[in-house]
Tab-separated table of C-alpha atoms in Angstrom:
chain	number	residue	atom	x	y	z
A	19	MET	CA	43.500	70.329	81.318
A	20	CYS	CA	44.330	70.659	85.105
A	21	ASP	CA	45.838	74.394	85.761
A	22	THR	CA	49.534	73.886	87.273
A	23	PRO	CA	48.983	75.779	90.988
A	24	THR	CA	51.322	78.648	91.612
A	25	THR	CA	53.281	77.909	94.376
A	26	THR	CA	55.610	80.278	95.885
A	27	THR	CA	58.634	78.856	98.021
A	28	ALA	CA	59.816	80.325	101.078
A	29	SER	CA	63.544	81.098	99.320
A	30	SER	CA	61.969	83.874	96.995
A	31	SER	CA	59.950	85.352	99.830
A	32	ARG	CA	62.086	86.343	101.513
A	33	ARG	CA	64.163	87.435	98.147
A	34	GLU	CA	60.559	89.953	97.300
A	35	LEU	CA	61.824	93.429	97.992
A	36	VAL	CA	58.954	95.519	100.351
A	37	PRO	CA	59.007	99.051	99.257
A	38	GLY	CA	60.680	101.446	101.487
A	39	MET	CA	61.512	98.640	103.948
A	40	CYS	CA	64.887	97.280	105.415
A	41	VAL	CA	65.740	94.461	102.593
A	42	LYS	CA	66.392	91.775	105.219
A	43	CYS	CA	63.155	91.930	107.673
A	44	LYS	CA	61.085	93.990	105.542
A	45	VAL	CA	58.882	95.309	108.474
A	46	ALA	CA	61.186	97.679	110.260
A	47	LYS	CA	61.962	100.646	107.810
A	48	PRO	CA	65.833	101.584	106.784
A	49	SER	CA	67.792	103.920	108.692
A	50	VAL	CA	70.703	103.861	106.179
A	51	THR	CA	71.386	103.552	102.759
A	52	ILE	CA	74.504	101.138	101.983
A	53	ARG	CA	74.919	101.254	97.950
A	54	ARG	CA	71.091	101.299	97.308
A	55	ILE	CA	70.232	98.355	99.696
A	56	LEU	CA	68.359	99.858	102.428
A	57	TYR	CA	69.281	98.665	105.874
A	58	CYS	CA	67.259	98.483	109.485
A	59	LYS	CA	69.700	99.085	112.610
A	60	GLN	CA	69.718	95.863	113.671
A	61	CYS	CA	69.830	94.515	110.348
A	62	PHE	CA	72.641	96.134	109.148
A	63	VAL	CA	74.929	94.962	112.674
A	64	ARG	CA	73.716	91.598	111.924
A	65	ALA	CA	74.640	91.653	108.319
A	66	SER	CA	77.880	92.973	109.562
A	67	VAL	CA	78.852	90.561	112.296
A	68	VAL	CA	77.856	87.422	109.584
A	69	LYS	CA	80.570	89.690	106.838
A	70	PHE	CA	83.089	89.480	108.762
A	71	ARG	CA	83.044	85.895	110.332
A	72	ALA	CA	82.639	84.926	106.532
A	73	ALA	CA	85.595	86.531	105.536
A	74	ILE	CA	87.549	84.967	108.284
A	75	ALA	CA	85.751	81.584	106.788
A	76	LYS	CA	86.592	82.318	102.955
A	77	SER	CA	90.926	83.034	104.530
A	78	ARG	CA	90.665	79.641	106.317
A	79	LYS	CA	89.667	78.188	103.233
A	80	ARG	CA	92.297	79.377	101.169
A	81	VAL	CA	95.462	79.732	102.952
A	82	ASP	CA	94.083	76.654	104.774
A	83	TRP	CA	95.996	77.942	107.814
A	84	PRO	CA	95.374	75.740	111.711
A	85	ARG	CA	93.720	77.434	114.705
A	86	THR	CA	96.449	79.295	115.887
A	87	LYS	CA	97.096	82.432	118.399
A	88	VAL	CA	96.050	86.113	116.444
A	89	LEU	CA	97.477	88.991	116.678
A	90	VAL	CA	94.601	92.022	116.401
A	91	ALA	CA	96.823	94.996	115.402
A	92	PHE	CA	95.087	98.057	117.031
A	93	SER	CA	95.674	101.543	116.281
A	94	GLY	CA	92.629	103.133	118.070
A	95	GLY	CA	91.167	104.038	114.424
A	96	ALA	CA	87.707	103.773	113.495
A	97	ALA	CA	87.925	100.420	111.576
A	98	SER	CA	90.930	99.048	114.081
A	99	THR	CA	88.066	99.734	116.602
A	100	ALA	CA	85.245	97.613	114.469
A	101	LEU	CA	88.212	94.864	113.990
A	102	LEU	CA	88.367	94.928	117.962
A	103	LYS	CA	84.983	94.328	118.988
A	104	LEU	CA	84.024	92.197	115.983
A	105	THR	CA	87.017	89.656	116.689
A	106	ALA	CA	86.439	89.698	120.435
A	107	ASP	CA	82.748	88.879	119.512
A	108	LEU	CA	84.074	86.495	117.585
A	109	GLN	CA	85.919	84.601	120.353
A	110	ARG	CA	82.877	85.411	122.444
A	111	MET	CA	80.513	84.136	120.079
A	112	GLU	CA	81.936	80.611	119.131
A	113	ARG	CA	82.365	79.277	122.511
A	114	LYS	CA	78.507	79.445	123.436
A	115	GLY	CA	78.352	76.872	120.935
A	116	THR	CA	78.990	73.036	122.669
A	117	ASP	CA	80.275	72.043	119.695
A	118	ALA	CA	81.757	75.336	118.481
A	119	GLU	CA	85.236	75.943	118.818
A	120	PRO	CA	87.023	79.669	118.349
A	121	PRO	CA	88.825	80.095	115.089
A	122	PHE	CA	91.597	81.273	116.817
A	123	THR	CA	93.049	79.723	120.315
A	124	ALA	CA	93.879	83.142	121.336
A	125	ALA	CA	93.650	86.833	120.299
A	126	VAL	CA	95.960	89.882	121.542
A	127	VAL	CA	95.673	93.265	120.669
A	128	GLY	CA	98.735	94.612	119.654
A	129	HIS	CA	99.086	98.349	119.170
A	130	ILE	CA	101.719	100.941	118.370
A	131	ASP	CA	102.757	103.886	120.637
A	132	GLU	CA	102.934	107.298	117.655
A	133	SER	CA	103.222	109.752	121.322
A	134	CYS	CA	107.170	110.574	120.220
A	135	LEU	CA	106.062	111.754	117.540
A	136	PHE	CA	101.928	113.320	118.250
A	137	PRO	CA	101.582	113.659	121.836
A	138	GLY	CA	98.170	114.009	123.163
A	139	ASP	CA	95.660	111.941	125.191
A	140	GLN	CA	95.215	109.647	121.951
A	141	GLU	CA	96.967	106.940	123.932
A	142	ASN	CA	95.099	106.913	126.952
A	143	VAL	CA	92.046	106.562	125.114
A	144	ILE	CA	93.653	103.571	123.013
A	145	ARG	CA	94.880	101.882	126.238
A	146	ALA	CA	90.564	102.764	127.636
A	147	ILE	CA	89.155	101.217	124.508
A	148	ALA	CA	91.840	98.121	124.629
A	149	ALA	CA	91.247	97.560	128.711
A	150	GLU	CA	87.103	96.964	127.499
A	151	THR	CA	87.630	93.853	126.192
A	152	ASP	CA	88.853	90.789	128.046
A	153	LEU	CA	92.234	90.247	125.589
A	154	ASP	CA	95.623	90.682	126.145
A	155	TYR	CA	97.366	93.764	125.351
A	156	ASN	CA	100.621	94.472	124.241
A	157	SER	CA	102.179	97.605	122.781
A	158	LEU	CA	106.036	98.486	121.281
A	159	ALA	CA	106.765	102.550	120.699
A	160	LEU	CA	107.704	103.490	117.307
A	161	GLU	CA	111.285	104.693	118.804
A	162	ASP	CA	111.450	101.304	119.764
A	163	ALA	CA	112.530	100.679	116.115
A	164	PHE	CA	115.719	102.214	117.451
A	165	ALA	CA	116.285	99.555	120.481
A	166	PRO	CA	118.919	96.741	120.300
A	167	GLU	CA	117.973	93.156	118.919
A	168	GLU	CA	119.579	89.859	119.428
A	169	GLY	CA	122.218	89.375	117.077
A	170	ARG	CA	122.207	92.896	115.132
A	171	ALA	CA	124.177	95.414	117.434
A	172	ALA	CA	125.135	97.820	114.585
A	173	LEU	CA	122.854	100.489	113.246
A	174	LEU	CA	122.988	102.318	109.629
A	175	GLU	CA	123.753	105.595	109.579
A	176	LEU	CA	123.792	107.084	105.922
A	177	VAL	CA	126.268	109.007	104.417
A	178	GLN	CA	127.183	110.889	101.177
A	179	ALA	CA	126.375	108.846	98.206
A	180	SER	CA	129.336	107.972	95.913
A	181	MET	CA	128.544	109.400	92.447
A	182	ALA	CA	131.105	109.765	89.188
A	183	PRO	CA	131.060	113.631	87.770
A	184	GLY	CA	127.884	114.484	85.370
A	185	THR	CA	125.052	111.214	86.335
A	186	VAL	CA	122.472	111.431	88.654
A	187	ARG	CA	122.793	110.991	92.382
A	188	ASP	CA	121.758	106.461	92.482
A	189	GLN	CA	123.517	105.282	94.983
A	190	ILE	CA	123.445	105.206	98.294
A	191	TYR	CA	125.674	104.438	101.199
A	192	ALA	CA	125.629	103.873	104.631
A	193	ARG	CA	128.738	103.401	107.394
A	194	LEU	CA	127.772	101.123	110.624
A	195	VAL	CA	127.431	102.620	113.829
A	196	GLN	CA	127.522	101.332	116.801
A	197	PRO	CA	124.845	102.174	118.894
A	198	ALA	CA	126.651	103.548	121.887
A	199	LEU	CA	128.236	105.663	119.448
A	200	ALA	CA	125.123	107.189	117.931
A	201	SER	CA	124.138	110.679	119.270
A	202	GLY	CA	120.792	110.847	121.717
A	203	SER	CA	118.468	108.389	122.711
A	204	HIS	CA	115.945	106.270	120.859
A	205	ALA	CA	113.509	109.418	120.696
A	206	ASP	CA	115.424	111.749	119.517
A	207	GLN	CA	116.689	109.418	116.960
A	208	LEU	CA	113.469	109.233	115.772
A	209	LYS	CA	112.675	112.467	115.613
A	210	ALA	CA	115.872	113.363	113.727
A	211	LEU	CA	114.782	110.577	111.117
A	212	PHE	CA	111.922	112.302	110.128
A	213	ALA	CA	113.223	116.080	110.668
A	214	GLY	CA	115.512	114.516	107.642
A	215	LEU	CA	113.285	113.062	105.126
A	216	GLU	CA	111.803	116.247	103.139
A	217	SER	CA	108.407	115.722	102.472
A	218	ALA	CA	104.976	114.514	103.646
A	219	THR	CA	105.153	111.818	101.865
A	220	ASP	CA	108.448	110.388	102.335
A	221	ARG	CA	108.196	111.158	106.450
A	222	GLU	CA	104.478	108.855	105.852
A	223	ASP	CA	105.903	106.351	103.954
A	224	MET	CA	108.849	105.889	106.484
A	225	LEU	CA	106.338	105.518	109.186
A	226	ASP	CA	104.429	103.119	108.068
A	227	ILE	CA	107.482	101.295	107.039
A	228	ILE	CA	108.628	101.351	110.950
A	229	LYS	CA	104.442	100.260	112.145
A	230	THR	CA	104.396	97.389	109.773
A	231	ALA	CA	108.144	96.315	110.859
A	232	LEU	CA	106.977	97.200	114.703
A	233	LEU	CA	103.822	94.692	114.665
A	234	LEU	CA	105.667	91.987	112.933
A	235	ARG	CA	108.246	92.065	115.248
A	236	LEU	CA	105.016	92.472	118.864
A	237	ALA	CA	103.538	89.178	116.754
A	238	ARG	CA	106.235	87.027	116.775
A	239	GLU	CA	107.609	88.338	120.394
A	240	SER	CA	103.642	87.492	121.682
A	241	GLY	CA	104.161	83.783	119.627
A	242	CYS	CA	101.521	84.803	117.262
A	243	ASP	CA	100.987	83.311	113.253
A	244	VAL	CA	98.078	85.913	112.283
A	245	VAL	CA	98.004	89.170	112.698
A	246	LEU	CA	94.598	90.922	111.938
A	247	LEU	CA	95.004	93.872	109.778
A	248	GLY	CA	92.011	96.738	109.873
A	249	ASP	CA	92.225	97.896	106.312
A	250	SER	CA	88.653	98.735	105.604
A	251	ALA	CA	87.655	98.547	101.488
A	252	THR	CA	88.576	102.231	101.309
A	253	ARG	CA	91.182	102.463	102.634
A	254	VAL	CA	92.916	99.619	100.763
A	255	ALA	CA	91.039	101.738	97.595
A	256	VAL	CA	93.098	104.567	98.725
A	257	LYS	CA	96.034	102.766	99.780
A	258	ALA	CA	96.441	100.943	96.251
A	259	MET	CA	96.554	104.658	94.123
A	260	ALA	CA	99.179	105.908	96.888
A	261	LEU	CA	101.335	102.784	96.594
A	262	THR	CA	101.321	102.820	92.185
A	263	ALA	CA	102.024	106.913	92.575
A	264	ARG	CA	104.890	106.064	95.018
A	265	GLY	CA	106.266	102.950	92.566
A	266	ARG	CA	105.054	100.101	94.411
A	267	GLY	CA	103.723	98.760	91.951
A	268	ILE	CA	105.698	95.239	91.969
A	269	SER	CA	104.568	94.834	96.078
A	270	LEU	CA	101.092	96.191	95.375
A	271	PRO	CA	99.433	91.826	95.451
A	272	LEU	CA	101.205	91.658	99.302
A	273	GLU	CA	99.811	95.054	100.498
A	274	THR	CA	96.439	95.008	99.682
A	275	SER	CA	95.112	91.604	99.455
A	276	ALA	CA	92.597	90.249	101.758
A	277	GLU	CA	95.433	87.194	102.422
A	278	SER	CA	98.846	87.520	102.651
A	279	GLN	CA	102.096	85.087	103.268
A	280	TRP	CA	105.025	87.302	102.210
A	281	PHE	CA	106.402	87.086	105.430
A	282	HIS	CA	106.386	83.598	105.541
A	283	ASP	CA	106.779	82.768	109.449
A	284	LEU	CA	103.481	85.146	109.898
A	285	LEU	CA	100.033	85.254	108.039
A	286	LEU	CA	98.735	88.903	107.172
A	287	LEU	CA	94.776	89.166	106.890
A	288	ARG	CA	92.493	91.808	105.947
A	289	PRO	CA	89.453	90.764	107.148
A	290	MET	CA	87.760	94.307	107.356
A	291	ARG	CA	87.962	94.499	103.206
A	292	ASP	CA	84.470	94.371	102.152
A	293	PHE	CA	83.866	97.099	104.659
A	294	THR	CA	83.859	100.710	103.746
A	295	ALA	CA	84.222	103.303	105.424
A	296	LYS	CA	80.642	104.632	105.777
A	297	GLU	CA	79.785	100.686	107.397
A	298	VAL	CA	82.521	101.510	109.599
A	299	VAL	CA	81.601	104.232	110.952
A	300	TYR	CA	77.891	103.219	111.300
A	301	PHE	CA	78.484	99.864	112.913
A	302	ASN	CA	80.379	102.090	116.111
A	303	ARG	CA	78.238	104.005	116.217
A	304	TRP	CA	75.277	101.329	116.242
A	305	THR	CA	77.279	99.182	118.641
A	306	ARG	CA	78.282	102.374	120.956
A	307	GLN	CA	82.383	101.750	119.772
A	308	ARG	CA	84.363	104.722	120.278
A	309	SER	CA	87.830	105.326	118.704
A	310	ALA	CA	90.182	107.787	119.119
A	311	HIS	CA	91.762	110.515	117.106
A	312	VAL	CA	95.071	109.599	114.890
A	313	PRO	CA	96.917	113.021	114.052
A	314	THR	CA	98.981	111.952	110.919
A	315	PHE	CA	101.870	114.112	109.272
A	316	THR	CA	98.791	115.466	107.017
A	317	THR	CA	96.227	115.711	109.463
A	318	GLY	CA	94.359	119.700	108.913
A	319	GLY	CA	96.620	119.751	106.062
A	320	PRO	CA	95.396	120.230	102.008
A	321	ARG	CA	94.594	118.036	99.905
A	322	ARG	CA	98.270	118.225	98.259
A	323	ALA	CA	99.766	117.772	101.366
A	324	SER	CA	101.489	114.380	100.074
A	325	ILE	CA	100.797	111.026	97.652
A	326	GLY	CA	98.177	109.271	100.341
A	327	ARG	CA	96.568	112.537	100.903
A	328	LEU	CA	95.639	113.250	97.825
A	329	ALA	CA	94.790	109.267	96.496
A	330	GLU	CA	92.357	109.447	99.737
A	331	ALA	CA	90.512	112.927	98.612
A	332	PHE	CA	90.968	111.730	94.939
A	333	ILE	CA	88.966	108.481	95.928
A	334	VAL	CA	86.123	109.761	98.645
A	335	GLU	CA	84.948	112.394	96.232
A	336	LEU	CA	84.908	109.661	93.356
A	337	ASP	CA	83.067	107.491	95.628
A	338	GLN	CA	80.313	109.680	96.794
A	339	ASP	CA	78.916	110.444	93.495
A	340	PHE	CA	79.794	106.849	92.223
A	341	SER	CA	79.613	104.071	95.206
A	342	SER	CA	80.621	101.786	93.097
A	343	THR	CA	84.491	103.162	93.163
A	344	VAL	CA	85.527	101.769	96.366
A	345	PRO	CA	84.743	97.747	95.561
A	346	THR	CA	85.232	98.008	91.912
A	347	VAL	CA	89.002	99.174	93.261
A	348	CYS	CA	88.877	96.035	95.790
A	349	ARG	CA	87.755	93.494	93.472
A	350	THR	CA	90.230	93.958	90.501
A	351	LEU	CA	93.132	95.004	93.323
A	352	GLN	CA	91.788	90.990	94.434
A	353	LYS	CA	92.581	89.453	90.625
A	354	LEU	CA	96.219	90.773	91.145
A	355	GLU	CA	98.971	87.955	91.437
A	356	PRO	CA	102.657	88.841	92.916
A	357	ARG	CA	104.187	88.186	89.854
A	358	PRO	CA	107.462	85.283	89.752
A	359	GLU	CA	109.897	87.300	89.629
A	360	ALA	CA	108.827	89.678	92.782
A	361	LEU	CA	107.951	86.268	94.667
A	362	ALA	CA	111.788	85.408	93.993
A	363	ALA	CA	113.435	88.811	94.645
A	364	ALA	CA	114.963	89.442	98.048
A	365	ALA	CA	113.018	91.471	100.154
A	366	CYS	CA	114.285	94.945	100.743
A	367	ILE	CA	116.591	96.211	103.368
A	368	LEU	CA	113.823	98.827	104.613
A	369	CYS	CA	110.479	97.888	104.130
A	370	GLY	CA	111.040	94.091	103.805
A	371	PHE	CA	108.959	93.646	100.474
A	372	PRO	CA	110.439	92.235	97.219
A	373	ALA	CA	113.575	94.593	95.954
A	374	GLU	CA	113.204	94.317	92.414
A	375	GLU	CA	116.531	93.014	90.237
A	376	ASP	CA	117.927	96.882	88.737
A	377	ALA	CA	115.700	98.750	90.202
A	378	ASN	CA	118.616	101.702	90.496
A	379	VAL	CA	118.968	101.261	86.361
A	380	TRP	CA	115.762	101.725	85.984
A	381	ARG	CA	115.124	104.587	87.930
A	382	ARG	CA	118.252	106.419	86.150
A	383	ARG	CA	116.039	106.007	83.157
A	384	LEU	CA	113.544	107.775	84.569
A	385	THR	CA	114.313	109.988	87.016
A	386	VAL	CA	114.908	113.917	85.918
A	387	SER	CA	117.143	115.786	87.995
A	388	GLY	CA	118.654	119.387	88.283
A	389	ALA	CA	122.143	120.404	88.490
A	390	GLN	CA	122.258	120.426	92.405
A	391	ASP	CA	121.787	116.242	91.888
A	392	VAL	CA	124.816	116.127	90.696
A	393	GLN	CA	127.903	115.835	93.090
A	394	GLN	CA	131.869	114.498	93.120
A	395	ALA	CA	132.328	111.023	94.241
A	396	PRO	CA	134.151	110.889	97.720
A	397	ALA	CA	137.890	110.439	96.970
A	398	SER	CA	137.307	106.748	99.545
A	399	ILE	CA	135.246	105.030	100.860
A	400	GLU	CA	135.215	103.890	104.631
A	401	SER	CA	135.760	100.129	105.112
A	402	ASN	CA	132.411	100.211	107.492
A	403	THR	CA	130.357	101.412	104.667
A	404	ARG	CA	127.859	99.354	102.374
A	405	ASP	CA	126.325	100.305	99.403
A	406	LEU	CA	122.308	99.645	99.840
A	407	THR	CA	121.750	100.883	96.471
A	408	ALA	CA	121.143	96.921	95.165
A	409	ARG	CA	119.407	96.038	98.194
A	410	LEU	CA	116.320	98.907	98.581
A	411	CYS	CA	113.525	98.432	96.749
A	412	TYR	CA	112.509	101.583	93.925
A	413	SER	CA	110.104	103.435	96.700
A	414	CYS	CA	112.832	103.469	99.128
A	415	GLN	CA	115.187	104.742	96.985
A	416	ASN	CA	113.341	107.089	96.673
A	417	LEU	CA	112.811	107.274	100.002
A	418	LEU	CA	116.899	107.375	101.424
A	419	HIS	CA	118.090	109.662	98.321
A	420	ASN	CA	116.228	112.464	99.727
A	421	ALA	CA	116.988	112.092	102.894
A	422	ALA	CA	120.542	113.975	105.169
A	423	PRO	CA	122.956	112.918	105.047
A	424	GLY	CA	123.929	111.682	108.849
A	425	THR	CA	120.275	110.062	109.454
A	426	ILE	CA	120.588	106.560	111.651
A	427	LEU	CA	118.016	104.561	110.076
A	428	PRO	CA	115.844	102.519	111.882
A	429	ARG	CA	116.134	98.567	112.701
A	430	VAL	CA	113.287	97.965	110.358
A	431	CYS	CA	115.259	96.099	107.993
A	432	THR	CA	114.975	92.617	108.994
A	433	PRO	CA	116.461	88.930	107.869
A	434	TYR	CA	114.048	86.791	108.606
A	435	ASN	CA	112.004	86.916	104.972
A	436	ASP	CA	114.160	84.101	103.775
A	437	PRO	CA	111.856	81.039	105.437
A	438	LYS	CA	114.323	78.727	106.981
A	439	ALA	CA	115.331	81.483	108.425
A	440	ALA	CA	111.779	82.875	109.936
A	441	LEU	CA	110.884	80.012	110.809
A	442	ASP	CA	113.859	78.692	112.816
A	443	HIS	CA	113.406	82.853	114.920
A	444	ARG	CA	109.915	82.175	115.486
A	445	ASP	CA	110.851	79.033	117.220
A	446	GLU	CA	113.699	80.276	119.115
A	447	LEU	CA	111.205	83.138	120.422
A	448	ARG	CA	108.729	80.281	121.282
A	449	ALA	CA	111.071	78.236	122.825
A	450	LYS	CA	112.547	80.977	125.587
């Protein structure tokens, strides 16, 4: 009997590991370890590019969206800098092929200027970084959230909540005011808004709401159908913990998924969702990308300064000892699907995400309040006063519950979550 010769296929030889060498090329010494896998510098950068392009391709396959114009959300931080670099290179790389075409018809850099709240030179650095690409650059300032919009002249000003004696303050009233009657400039109104919020958690929550709304407005005004967000895997895991702690579980799948179509005229993608913060840092270092220092309300503060800061410390420190923490959280989040009642719910007039029915009743049963929260109901309510309680999600009720009376709300609550209204508004913008 003849012995069968042993053959080694090319694929199996490629999978063989060489101890102490890069897992990809197997000839270079490793420069970084990612989840116990060794990479050399060149192979890591190449693998990062392939991973990003694969994420875009998977999203296109799952959602089946056509080639279109895209807005790249750019904050100046490390993850958004990597996103901008990868997107710009992807457009150029695809054009080199004779038969290939770029995944997007055009890409626009979208930035929200936060210098009104956090003065410094970071905005100059951000504009310089964006100018290094060949992409168009559009921006809005945070105070633009108070600027007039077509068909939406009035602003909402919080007034004293109405409540019966002996009950918890669980009704939030606001009156309509004309912009001409609102005191101060848009920048002054923005600063007064955050000064009227009680905690750093509330201020961070309101800042996220305003930035999201302005990015959506910027995308619509730029004629984009897709928005690329630079949320890394570490950021998504931290965000999941913070959102859950703030009572935003109903919108968790919509705010952390790789693709989100809650805003019917816009598709939100998170192609950096498979990159940990460590991978982002090494990619930027080895591709010589610079980023700006983007301050927050808790910069330099203790870990208990806010819910978001505490969630970040928890995830980052746990991931240092157990490197599978962030990937496990992200894989679990990917399995979450929005509940049918969430998809059918009306949009919260503040954050724009689902406002669960009877959230105020549920909140009333769970909230523990002191004697200072029990107040007498006002004798009368003005004719231009509106009860916002039923139109707010649980988290935004908590946010405005502690806001100071007289606080003027920004124009972030959008009527475009209705599918037909959203598409009609998009067509109106494109026709101009």
